[in-house]
Short mmCIF file of C-alpha atoms in Angstrom, two decimals:
data_model
loop_
_atom_site.label_atom_id
_atom_site.label_comp_id
_atom_site.label_asym_id
_atom_site.label_seq_id
_atom_site.Cartn_x
_atom_site.Cartn_y
_atom_site.Cartn_z
CA MET A 1 28.58 -144.68 28.98
CA LYS A 2 24.95 -143.94 28.17
CA GLU A 3 22.94 -147.02 27.17
CA LEU A 4 20.35 -146.31 24.54
CA SER A 5 18.78 -149.78 24.71
CA ARG A 6 19.22 -153.21 26.28
CA VAL A 7 18.73 -156.30 24.17
CA LYS A 8 17.37 -159.16 26.26
CA PRO A 9 16.94 -162.78 25.09
CA SER A 10 13.47 -164.30 25.10
CA ILE A 11 11.83 -167.56 24.07
CA LYS A 12 8.30 -168.68 23.12
CA ILE A 13 6.83 -172.10 22.46
CA LEU A 14 3.23 -171.17 21.60
CA SER A 15 2.14 -168.94 18.73
CA ASP A 16 -0.55 -166.29 19.29
CA GLU A 17 -3.07 -168.52 17.55
CA GLU A 18 -2.15 -171.53 19.67
CA ILE A 19 -2.59 -169.47 22.84
CA LYS A 20 -6.08 -168.51 21.74
CA ASN A 21 -6.87 -172.16 20.96
CA ILE A 22 -5.71 -173.27 24.42
CA ASP A 23 -7.71 -170.48 26.01
CA ARG A 24 -10.79 -171.72 24.18
CA LEU A 25 -10.16 -175.31 25.19
CA SER A 26 -9.80 -174.24 28.82
CA ARG A 27 -13.05 -172.30 28.67
CA ASP A 28 -14.82 -175.30 27.15
CA ILE A 29 -13.56 -177.42 30.05
CA LEU A 30 -14.93 -174.93 32.59
CA THR A 31 -18.25 -174.27 30.83
CA LYS A 32 -19.07 -177.74 29.42
CA VAL A 33 -17.14 -180.32 31.45
CA CYS A 34 -17.31 -178.59 34.88
CA PHE A 35 -15.18 -179.04 38.02
CA ILE A 36 -15.85 -180.50 41.46
CA CYS A 37 -15.82 -178.00 44.33
CA GLU A 38 -15.86 -179.57 47.82
CA ASP A 39 -16.41 -176.29 49.72
CA GLU A 40 -19.99 -175.09 50.28
CA GLU A 41 -19.04 -171.44 50.72
CA ALA A 42 -17.04 -171.44 47.50
CA VAL A 43 -19.91 -173.10 45.61
CA ALA A 44 -22.26 -170.39 46.88
CA ILE A 45 -19.86 -167.70 45.74
CA PHE A 46 -19.53 -169.28 42.27
CA ALA A 47 -23.31 -169.57 42.04
CA GLY A 48 -23.77 -165.98 43.14
CA GLY A 49 -21.44 -164.92 40.34
CA GLY A 50 -23.48 -166.66 37.65
CA ALA A 51 -22.19 -170.24 37.66
CA LYS A 52 -24.49 -173.22 37.13
CA VAL A 53 -24.36 -175.69 40.00
CA GLN A 54 -25.80 -179.21 39.66
CA ALA A 55 -28.26 -180.62 42.15
CA ASP A 56 -25.61 -182.37 44.27
CA GLY A 57 -24.12 -178.98 44.96
CA LYS A 58 -20.56 -179.87 43.97
CA LEU A 59 -20.38 -179.80 40.19
CA VAL A 60 -19.78 -176.21 38.99
CA TYR A 61 -20.05 -174.84 35.46
CA LEU A 62 -18.63 -171.35 34.85
CA THR A 63 -19.56 -168.92 32.09
CA ASP A 64 -17.32 -167.10 29.66
CA LYS A 65 -18.46 -163.83 31.20
CA MET A 66 -17.28 -164.90 34.65
CA ILE A 67 -13.86 -165.70 33.24
CA ASP A 68 -13.71 -162.45 31.29
CA ASP A 69 -14.70 -160.42 34.36
CA ALA A 70 -12.04 -162.08 36.51
CA VAL A 71 -9.33 -161.45 33.91
CA LYS A 72 -10.41 -157.81 33.54
CA ALA A 73 -10.21 -157.35 37.32
CA SER A 74 -6.67 -158.74 37.45
CA VAL A 75 -3.54 -156.58 37.54
CA PRO A 76 -0.24 -157.26 35.78
CA ALA A 77 1.96 -156.77 38.86
CA VAL A 78 1.92 -157.61 42.55
CA GLU A 79 4.22 -156.19 45.22
CA LEU A 80 5.70 -158.69 47.69
CA HIS A 81 7.13 -157.07 50.78
CA GLY A 82 9.97 -158.12 53.04
CA ARG A 83 11.13 -156.71 56.34
CA GLY A 84 14.11 -154.85 57.73
CA GLY A 85 14.16 -152.16 55.05
CA ARG A 86 14.16 -154.58 52.09
CA SER A 87 12.73 -153.12 48.90
CA PRO A 88 9.54 -154.90 47.78
CA LEU A 89 9.67 -157.37 44.92
CA HIS A 90 7.79 -155.97 41.92
CA VAL A 91 6.35 -159.23 40.54
CA GLY A 92 5.31 -158.52 37.01
CA GLY A 93 6.60 -157.20 33.68
CA ASP A 94 9.99 -158.61 32.77
CA ASN A 95 11.22 -158.94 36.37
CA LEU A 96 12.70 -162.30 37.39
CA TYR A 97 12.93 -163.54 40.95
CA PHE A 98 14.20 -166.93 42.14
CA GLY A 99 12.85 -168.55 45.28
CA THR A 100 12.70 -171.79 47.21
CA THR A 101 9.84 -174.23 47.43
CA GLY A 102 9.00 -177.28 49.57
CA PHE A 103 8.19 -179.10 51.70
CA ALA A 104 10.67 -181.95 51.22
CA THR A 105 10.82 -184.42 54.10
CA ASN A 106 14.34 -185.76 53.35
CA TYR A 107 17.64 -184.00 54.05
CA LEU A 108 20.90 -184.89 52.33
CA ASP A 109 23.55 -184.43 55.00
CA PHE A 110 26.91 -183.85 53.37
CA GLU A 111 28.72 -184.43 56.65
CA THR A 112 27.62 -188.07 56.64
CA GLY A 113 26.79 -188.46 52.94
CA GLU A 114 23.42 -189.93 53.88
CA TYR A 115 19.76 -189.04 53.53
CA ARG A 116 17.70 -188.70 56.72
CA GLN A 117 14.32 -187.36 57.76
CA SER A 118 14.31 -183.56 57.99
CA THR A 119 13.72 -181.84 61.31
CA SER A 120 12.65 -178.46 62.62
CA GLU A 121 16.34 -177.66 63.21
CA ASP A 122 16.97 -178.23 59.51
CA VAL A 123 14.12 -175.82 58.73
CA ILE A 124 15.86 -173.11 60.83
CA GLU A 125 19.32 -173.77 59.39
CA VAL A 126 18.06 -173.69 55.78
CA MET A 127 16.11 -170.52 56.55
CA LYS A 128 19.28 -168.84 57.87
CA LEU A 129 21.21 -169.99 54.79
CA CYS A 130 18.51 -168.56 52.49
CA GLU A 131 18.66 -165.25 54.36
CA GLN A 132 22.39 -165.04 53.57
CA LEU A 133 22.38 -166.27 49.97
CA ASP A 134 21.36 -164.00 47.09
CA PRO A 135 19.21 -165.38 45.53
CA PRO A 136 16.81 -166.66 46.82
CA ASP A 137 14.84 -163.43 46.51
CA TYR A 138 11.93 -164.84 48.50
CA ILE A 139 11.49 -167.96 50.62
CA LEU A 140 9.01 -170.80 50.88
CA PRO A 141 10.11 -173.28 53.55
CA SER A 142 11.86 -175.90 51.44
CA VAL A 143 12.26 -178.57 54.08
CA GLY A 144 9.60 -180.11 56.31
CA ALA A 145 9.61 -180.39 60.10
CA THR A 146 8.96 -184.12 60.40
CA ASP A 147 9.71 -184.12 64.13
CA VAL A 148 6.61 -182.00 64.78
CA GLU A 149 3.03 -183.26 64.83
CA PRO A 150 1.59 -183.11 61.29
CA ASP A 151 -1.18 -180.76 62.37
CA TYR A 152 1.43 -178.19 63.43
CA ALA A 153 4.29 -178.75 60.96
CA ASP A 154 3.27 -175.95 58.57
CA LEU A 155 3.05 -173.51 61.47
CA TYR A 156 6.53 -174.30 62.75
CA GLU A 157 7.95 -173.96 59.23
CA ILE A 158 6.42 -170.48 58.91
CA LYS A 159 7.47 -169.59 62.43
CA ALA A 160 11.07 -170.25 61.38
CA GLY A 161 10.56 -167.89 58.44
CA MET A 162 9.20 -165.16 60.68
CA LEU A 163 12.07 -165.46 63.16
CA TYR A 164 15.06 -166.11 60.91
CA THR A 165 14.60 -164.29 57.59
CA SER A 166 13.73 -160.75 56.53
CA LYS A 167 12.89 -161.85 52.98
CA HIS A 168 9.33 -162.26 51.72
CA ILE A 169 7.85 -165.57 52.87
CA GLU A 170 5.50 -167.83 50.98
CA ALA A 171 3.29 -169.81 53.35
CA GLN A 172 1.30 -172.98 52.85
CA ALA A 173 -1.44 -173.76 55.37
CA LYS A 174 -2.78 -177.21 56.09
CA ASP A 175 -6.31 -175.88 56.57
CA ILE A 176 -8.22 -172.68 57.29
CA VAL A 177 -7.55 -172.99 61.04
CA ASN A 178 -3.81 -172.91 60.47
CA ALA A 179 -4.15 -170.20 57.80
CA ARG A 180 -5.79 -167.94 60.39
CA LYS A 181 -3.08 -168.74 62.87
CA ILE A 182 -0.42 -167.79 60.30
CA ILE A 183 -2.20 -164.46 59.75
CA LYS A 184 -2.35 -163.90 63.49
CA MET A 185 1.37 -164.70 63.79
CA ALA A 186 2.16 -162.25 61.00
CA GLU A 187 0.05 -159.55 62.62
CA TYR A 188 2.06 -159.97 65.80
CA ILE A 189 5.39 -159.70 63.98
CA ALA A 190 4.14 -156.71 61.92
CA GLY A 191 2.85 -154.87 64.98
CA GLY A 192 -0.85 -155.17 64.20
CA GLU A 193 -3.42 -155.85 61.52
CA GLU A 194 -3.15 -152.45 59.81
CA ASN A 195 0.65 -152.66 59.52
CA LEU A 196 0.37 -156.09 57.98
CA LYS A 197 -2.29 -155.00 55.51
CA LYS A 198 -0.13 -152.03 54.42
CA ALA A 199 2.85 -154.24 53.67
CA PRO A 200 2.10 -157.98 53.90
CA PHE A 201 5.52 -159.67 54.23
CA PHE A 202 4.08 -163.07 53.34
CA SER A 203 1.83 -164.54 50.69
CA PHE A 204 -0.19 -167.75 50.63
CA LEU A 205 0.64 -170.63 48.32
CA VAL A 206 -2.48 -172.44 47.09
CA THR A 207 -1.96 -175.85 45.47
CA LEU A 208 -4.74 -177.21 43.27
CA THR A 209 -5.62 -180.87 42.72
CA SER A 210 -5.82 -182.25 39.19
CA PRO A 211 -7.90 -183.07 37.36
CA LEU A 212 -10.55 -180.42 38.08
CA HIS A 213 -11.00 -181.12 41.80
CA HIS A 214 -11.10 -178.12 44.11
CA ARG A 215 -10.53 -179.23 47.67
CA SER A 216 -12.27 -177.43 50.49
CA ASP A 217 -8.99 -176.34 52.16
CA SER A 218 -7.67 -174.69 48.98
CA MET A 219 -10.96 -172.88 48.31
CA GLN A 220 -11.18 -171.63 51.90
CA LEU A 221 -7.60 -170.37 51.71
CA ILE A 222 -8.38 -168.41 48.52
CA ILE A 223 -11.48 -166.91 50.13
CA GLU A 224 -9.69 -165.95 53.37
CA SER A 225 -6.67 -164.46 51.56
CA ALA A 226 -8.78 -162.48 49.12
CA LYS A 227 -10.84 -161.00 51.95
CA TYR A 228 -7.73 -159.96 53.82
CA GLY A 229 -5.75 -158.79 50.80
CA ILE A 230 -2.87 -161.24 51.20
CA PRO A 231 -1.19 -162.03 47.85
CA LEU A 232 -2.14 -165.44 46.43
CA PHE A 233 0.35 -167.64 44.60
CA ILE A 234 -2.03 -170.13 42.98
CA GLU A 235 -0.47 -173.12 41.24
CA SER A 236 -1.75 -176.04 39.26
CA GLY A 237 0.46 -179.10 38.75
CA PRO A 238 -1.19 -181.72 36.57
CA MET A 239 1.06 -184.62 35.61
CA ALA A 240 0.97 -185.48 31.90
CA GLY A 241 0.11 -189.15 31.57
CA ALA A 242 -1.30 -189.43 35.09
CA THR A 243 -3.55 -186.57 36.25
CA SER A 244 -3.81 -184.96 32.81
CA PRO A 245 -3.64 -186.23 29.19
CA VAL A 246 -0.13 -187.31 28.18
CA THR A 247 -0.22 -184.74 25.34
CA LEU A 248 1.27 -181.47 26.51
CA THR A 249 -1.27 -179.17 24.82
CA GLU A 250 -4.14 -180.70 26.80
CA THR A 251 -2.06 -180.63 30.01
CA ILE A 252 -1.48 -176.92 29.50
CA ALA A 253 -5.22 -176.36 28.87
CA LEU A 254 -6.19 -178.34 31.99
CA ALA A 255 -3.77 -176.45 34.18
CA ASN A 256 -5.00 -173.21 32.70
CA ALA A 257 -8.65 -174.17 33.39
CA GLU A 258 -7.88 -175.00 37.01
CA LEU A 259 -6.07 -171.70 37.48
CA LEU A 260 -8.74 -169.62 35.78
CA SER A 261 -11.50 -171.11 37.96
CA SER A 262 -9.50 -170.31 41.10
CA ILE A 263 -8.83 -166.79 39.95
CA VAL A 264 -12.55 -166.37 39.28
CA LEU A 265 -13.22 -167.32 42.91
CA ALA A 266 -10.69 -164.85 44.27
CA LYS A 267 -12.03 -162.03 42.14
CA LEU A 268 -15.65 -162.80 43.09
CA VAL A 269 -14.66 -162.46 46.76
CA LYS A 270 -12.67 -159.24 46.17
CA PRO A 271 -11.96 -157.79 42.72
CA SER A 272 -8.70 -156.24 43.97
CA ALA A 273 -7.34 -159.55 45.36
CA PRO A 274 -3.66 -159.80 44.32
CA VAL A 275 -3.17 -163.04 42.36
CA ILE A 276 -0.09 -164.67 40.78
CA TYR A 277 -0.73 -167.20 37.99
CA ALA A 278 1.59 -170.17 38.58
CA SER A 279 2.00 -173.72 37.36
CA TRP A 280 3.91 -176.89 38.17
CA ALA A 281 2.50 -178.77 35.19
CA ARG A 282 4.88 -181.73 34.79
CA VAL A 283 5.12 -185.25 33.44
CA ILE A 284 5.19 -188.78 34.85
CA ASN A 285 8.11 -191.06 34.04
CA MET A 286 6.59 -193.99 32.19
CA LYS A 287 9.50 -196.30 33.16
CA ASN A 288 9.07 -196.07 36.92
CA GLY A 289 5.92 -194.05 37.67
CA ASN A 290 7.85 -191.21 39.36
CA VAL A 291 7.13 -187.55 38.71
CA SER A 292 9.90 -185.96 36.65
CA VAL A 293 10.94 -182.32 37.01
CA GLY A 294 14.38 -182.52 35.41
CA CYS A 295 13.12 -183.55 31.98
CA PRO A 296 12.93 -181.27 28.92
CA GLU A 297 9.13 -181.29 29.02
CA PHE A 298 9.13 -179.61 32.43
CA GLY A 299 10.95 -176.58 31.05
CA MET A 300 8.77 -176.55 27.95
CA LEU A 301 5.62 -176.54 30.07
CA ARG A 302 7.00 -173.60 32.05
CA ILE A 303 7.41 -171.60 28.85
CA ALA A 304 3.86 -172.41 27.74
CA THR A 305 2.16 -171.74 31.09
CA THR A 306 4.09 -168.46 31.46
CA GLN A 307 2.78 -167.43 28.00
CA MET A 308 -0.75 -168.24 29.10
CA GLY A 309 -0.41 -166.18 32.26
CA LYS A 310 0.92 -163.22 30.31
CA TYR A 311 -1.95 -163.60 27.83
CA TYR A 312 -4.28 -162.76 30.73
CA ASN A 313 -1.97 -159.92 31.80
CA LEU A 314 -1.13 -161.62 35.09
CA PRO A 315 2.15 -161.92 37.01
CA THR A 316 3.49 -165.45 36.58
CA GLY A 317 5.33 -168.11 38.51
CA GLY A 318 6.14 -171.80 38.64
CA GLY A 319 8.71 -174.51 39.21
CA ALA A 320 12.36 -173.96 38.22
CA ASN A 321 15.93 -174.74 39.24
CA LEU A 322 15.06 -178.39 39.84
CA SER A 323 16.51 -181.84 39.26
CA ASP A 324 15.60 -185.49 39.52
CA SER A 325 19.17 -186.37 40.52
CA LEU A 326 19.83 -187.97 43.94
CA ALA A 327 23.22 -186.33 44.33
CA LEU A 328 25.14 -183.14 43.76
CA ASP A 329 26.50 -184.29 40.43
CA HIS A 330 26.64 -183.45 36.73
CA GLN A 331 23.01 -184.41 36.19
CA LEU A 332 21.87 -182.07 38.96
CA GLY A 333 23.83 -179.13 37.54
CA ALA A 334 22.62 -179.71 34.00
CA GLU A 335 18.97 -180.04 35.00
CA GLN A 336 19.09 -177.10 37.40
CA CYS A 337 20.45 -174.90 34.62
CA ALA A 338 17.98 -176.10 31.98
CA THR A 339 14.94 -175.80 34.26
CA SER A 340 16.06 -172.30 35.31
CA LEU A 341 17.01 -170.89 31.91
CA LEU A 342 13.90 -171.92 29.95
CA PRO A 343 11.41 -170.33 32.40
CA ALA A 344 13.59 -167.25 32.75
CA LEU A 345 13.74 -166.67 29.00
CA SER A 346 9.96 -167.12 28.78
CA GLY A 347 9.49 -164.09 31.05
CA ILE A 348 8.40 -165.92 34.21
CA ASN A 349 8.36 -163.61 37.26
CA MET A 350 8.67 -166.10 40.16
CA ALA A 351 10.83 -169.15 39.49
CA GLN A 352 10.96 -171.39 42.54
CA GLY A 353 12.53 -174.69 43.45
CA MET A 354 15.99 -173.75 44.73
CA GLY A 355 17.66 -176.37 46.93
CA LEU A 356 15.46 -179.31 45.98
CA LEU A 357 16.80 -182.49 44.43
CA ALA A 358 15.64 -186.10 44.03
CA GLY A 359 12.49 -185.00 42.20
CA MET A 360 11.50 -182.52 44.90
CA ASN A 361 11.71 -185.10 47.66
CA ALA A 362 14.88 -183.85 49.35
CA VAL A 363 16.89 -180.74 50.22
CA SER A 364 20.54 -180.13 50.98
CA ALA A 365 22.29 -176.93 51.97
CA GLU A 366 25.03 -177.48 49.38
CA THR A 367 22.41 -177.94 46.65
CA MET A 368 20.91 -174.60 47.74
CA VAL A 369 24.33 -172.96 47.28
CA LEU A 370 24.67 -174.47 43.80
CA ALA A 371 21.11 -173.39 42.97
CA SER A 372 21.98 -169.83 43.93
CA GLU A 373 25.00 -169.90 41.61
CA VAL A 374 22.87 -171.23 38.76
CA ALA A 375 20.19 -168.61 39.41
CA ASN A 376 22.73 -165.78 39.19
CA TYR A 377 24.17 -167.34 36.02
CA VAL A 378 20.69 -167.33 34.46
CA LYS A 379 19.92 -163.81 35.71
CA ARG A 380 22.99 -162.54 33.90
CA ILE A 381 21.80 -164.08 30.65
CA LYS A 382 18.32 -162.69 31.20
CA ASP A 383 19.75 -159.22 31.76
CA GLY A 384 20.95 -159.16 28.16
CA ILE A 385 23.42 -156.87 26.45
CA GLY A 386 23.47 -153.09 26.64
CA VAL A 387 23.72 -151.58 23.17
CA ASP A 388 25.45 -148.21 23.19
CA MET A 389 25.85 -146.14 20.06
CA SER A 390 27.73 -143.22 21.62
CA CYS A 391 31.29 -142.31 20.71
CA GLU A 392 32.84 -143.65 23.91
CA GLY A 393 33.35 -147.19 22.64
CA PHE A 394 34.75 -146.04 19.28
CA ASP A 395 37.06 -143.49 20.95
CA LEU A 396 38.42 -146.21 23.31
CA ILE A 397 39.11 -148.62 20.45
CA LYS A 398 40.76 -145.81 18.49
CA GLU A 399 42.91 -144.87 21.49
CA VAL A 400 44.12 -148.41 22.17
CA GLY A 401 44.55 -149.19 18.49
CA PRO A 402 45.80 -152.36 16.75
CA ARG A 403 47.70 -154.87 18.92
CA GLY A 404 46.90 -152.95 22.09
CA ASP A 405 45.19 -154.27 25.22
CA PHE A 406 42.15 -153.16 27.21
CA ILE A 407 42.96 -154.81 30.53
CA SER A 408 44.68 -151.72 31.96
CA THR A 409 42.16 -149.10 30.81
CA ASP A 410 39.93 -147.14 33.15
CA HIS A 411 37.02 -148.23 31.00
CA THR A 412 37.60 -151.90 31.96
CA LEU A 413 37.95 -151.03 35.63
CA THR A 414 34.74 -148.99 35.53
CA HIS A 415 32.54 -151.50 33.67
CA PHE A 416 33.72 -155.05 34.25
CA ARG A 417 31.70 -155.77 37.40
CA LYS A 418 28.48 -154.73 35.68
CA GLU A 419 29.26 -156.34 32.32
CA LEU A 420 30.84 -159.64 33.39
CA TRP A 421 29.25 -162.21 35.72
CA GLY A 422 31.34 -163.07 38.74
CA ARG A 423 31.21 -166.74 39.75
CA THR A 424 31.58 -167.81 43.37
CA ILE A 425 31.74 -171.62 43.31
CA PHE A 426 32.06 -172.57 39.61
CA ASP A 427 35.70 -173.27 38.79
CA CYS A 428 37.58 -171.70 35.88
CA SER A 429 41.14 -172.51 36.92
CA ALA A 430 43.88 -173.10 34.38
CA VAL A 431 44.98 -176.66 33.48
CA LYS A 432 47.75 -177.82 35.80
CA GLY A 433 50.02 -180.85 35.95
CA GLU A 434 48.60 -182.43 39.10
CA LYS A 435 45.35 -184.41 39.06
CA ARG A 436 43.30 -181.50 40.32
CA HIS A 437 40.79 -181.94 37.53
CA LEU A 438 39.78 -185.32 39.06
CA GLU A 439 38.45 -183.59 42.16
CA THR A 440 34.81 -182.42 42.32
CA ASN A 441 35.73 -178.84 43.00
CA VAL A 442 32.24 -177.40 42.83
CA ILE A 443 31.17 -179.57 45.77
CA LYS A 444 34.11 -178.43 47.86
CA ASN A 445 33.48 -174.84 46.88
CA ALA A 446 29.77 -175.16 47.77
CA ILE A 447 30.60 -176.57 51.20
CA GLU A 448 33.11 -173.78 51.84
CA LYS A 449 30.69 -171.10 50.69
CA LYS A 450 27.94 -172.50 52.89
CA LYS A 451 30.19 -172.35 55.95
CA LYS A 452 31.36 -168.83 55.06
CA VAL A 453 27.91 -167.33 54.59
CA MET A 454 26.50 -169.08 57.65
CA SER A 455 29.26 -167.70 59.80
CA LYS A 456 28.06 -164.19 58.87
CA TYR A 457 24.41 -164.72 59.79
CA LYS A 458 23.04 -162.08 62.13
CA PRO A 459 19.65 -162.47 63.87
CA ILE A 460 16.91 -160.38 62.29
CA GLU A 461 14.95 -157.87 64.29
CA VAL A 462 11.70 -159.21 65.79
CA PRO A 463 9.60 -158.08 68.78
CA ALA A 464 10.95 -159.05 72.18
CA GLY A 465 9.47 -162.37 73.27
CA ALA A 466 8.48 -163.25 69.72
CA GLU A 467 9.27 -166.91 69.91
CA ALA A 468 7.08 -167.44 72.99
CA ALA A 469 4.27 -165.34 71.50
CA LEU A 470 4.29 -167.31 68.21
CA GLU A 471 4.38 -170.57 70.13
CA LYS A 472 1.30 -169.52 72.06
CA ILE A 473 -0.57 -168.74 68.84
CA ILE A 474 0.48 -172.05 67.28
CA ARG A 475 -0.70 -174.12 70.26
CA GLY A 476 -3.71 -171.92 71.05
#
């Protein structure tokens, strides 16, 4: 069957005029309100590019031209490489990839039914599980190594990624010292600096502080990554009602301003620096003061920030597949689906959050399995419907005729795997007499699938003595 076109669903929340208004508001923030920059080198780079810096050397005012030049220097797609023969992820256009995020410090252990502090062993086990599940398409360590000294925790989390997965890794560095160690570790695994630069198998996550406060560590990480050519996943996560105005339009504008100023810095350092525009703009729960990521506004903000990123012709990313629930229950499933589907239909390229629950404060392996099922469910919707106007479909219907069936045709056998989504843990059994419907089958299925995929894990190929070599770099 020859497909002439494929109809894919999409969703928007901002009109073209509203996007332009938010862009203008963001520019007014950067040119008239200013932002604080704690890093002297970054301030000097901004000033060298035409920014006005006040006498104290920390308050920076950009110009419209600086923003325009940075946007013009940006590219609509970034390639993220893996290892072991994996095809690179083409982040841009209409492509959708689901990934993990972190670094939660609580682990929900389904063997005991209790929460506990996460450990470096949990980091390794979750990394192995993520290597086996599909998706995630890329991996940011989702669980923290709380049994390691805080100054080294980020390094041990990335070490686990380098040793136990061949998928693209997103790294977060505590400071520039650790960022350079991560680069050195990656050079060792890649077989040298030139090999790493040709196909960087990791990117750096840069988290910004709202409102309008650029920390020294985040600015240094942008500068170092841009110089080296390592892809940058820059995200802004203002909280409506707390670190941004409670009104969503102004929250979107603030997040956009913070992202634009960071992209300006990266492009001033190196115009070809690969940058992904991402946002975790969210809301605060006015009843208890907790951050909420399972609410409808979280998904709505993902649509809007994705539209803003695409307005600047940038690859996009942000939070998705998340829940505020404390358990693997109906709430978790509903919120995972909603916070996955809305960003996906908006055209987001990198949707990350798989495996997290309890408002991003915890991880469980079974939740990761459910998140993978939800992600594939959403990917199928995103893939749309192939519209074919050839004679094949008509001829088949004519051949079978009235009151016939299509289950036994070669056409069904040929096309059903591509056309129909195949579930792995969601239950669609028929109604039976026993009280089977009272059981939480999806939890049992998730546990069974986790055990099955983990039993098939095979160590990835790394240089001999890699663990000792990485340990030496970490502690050096």
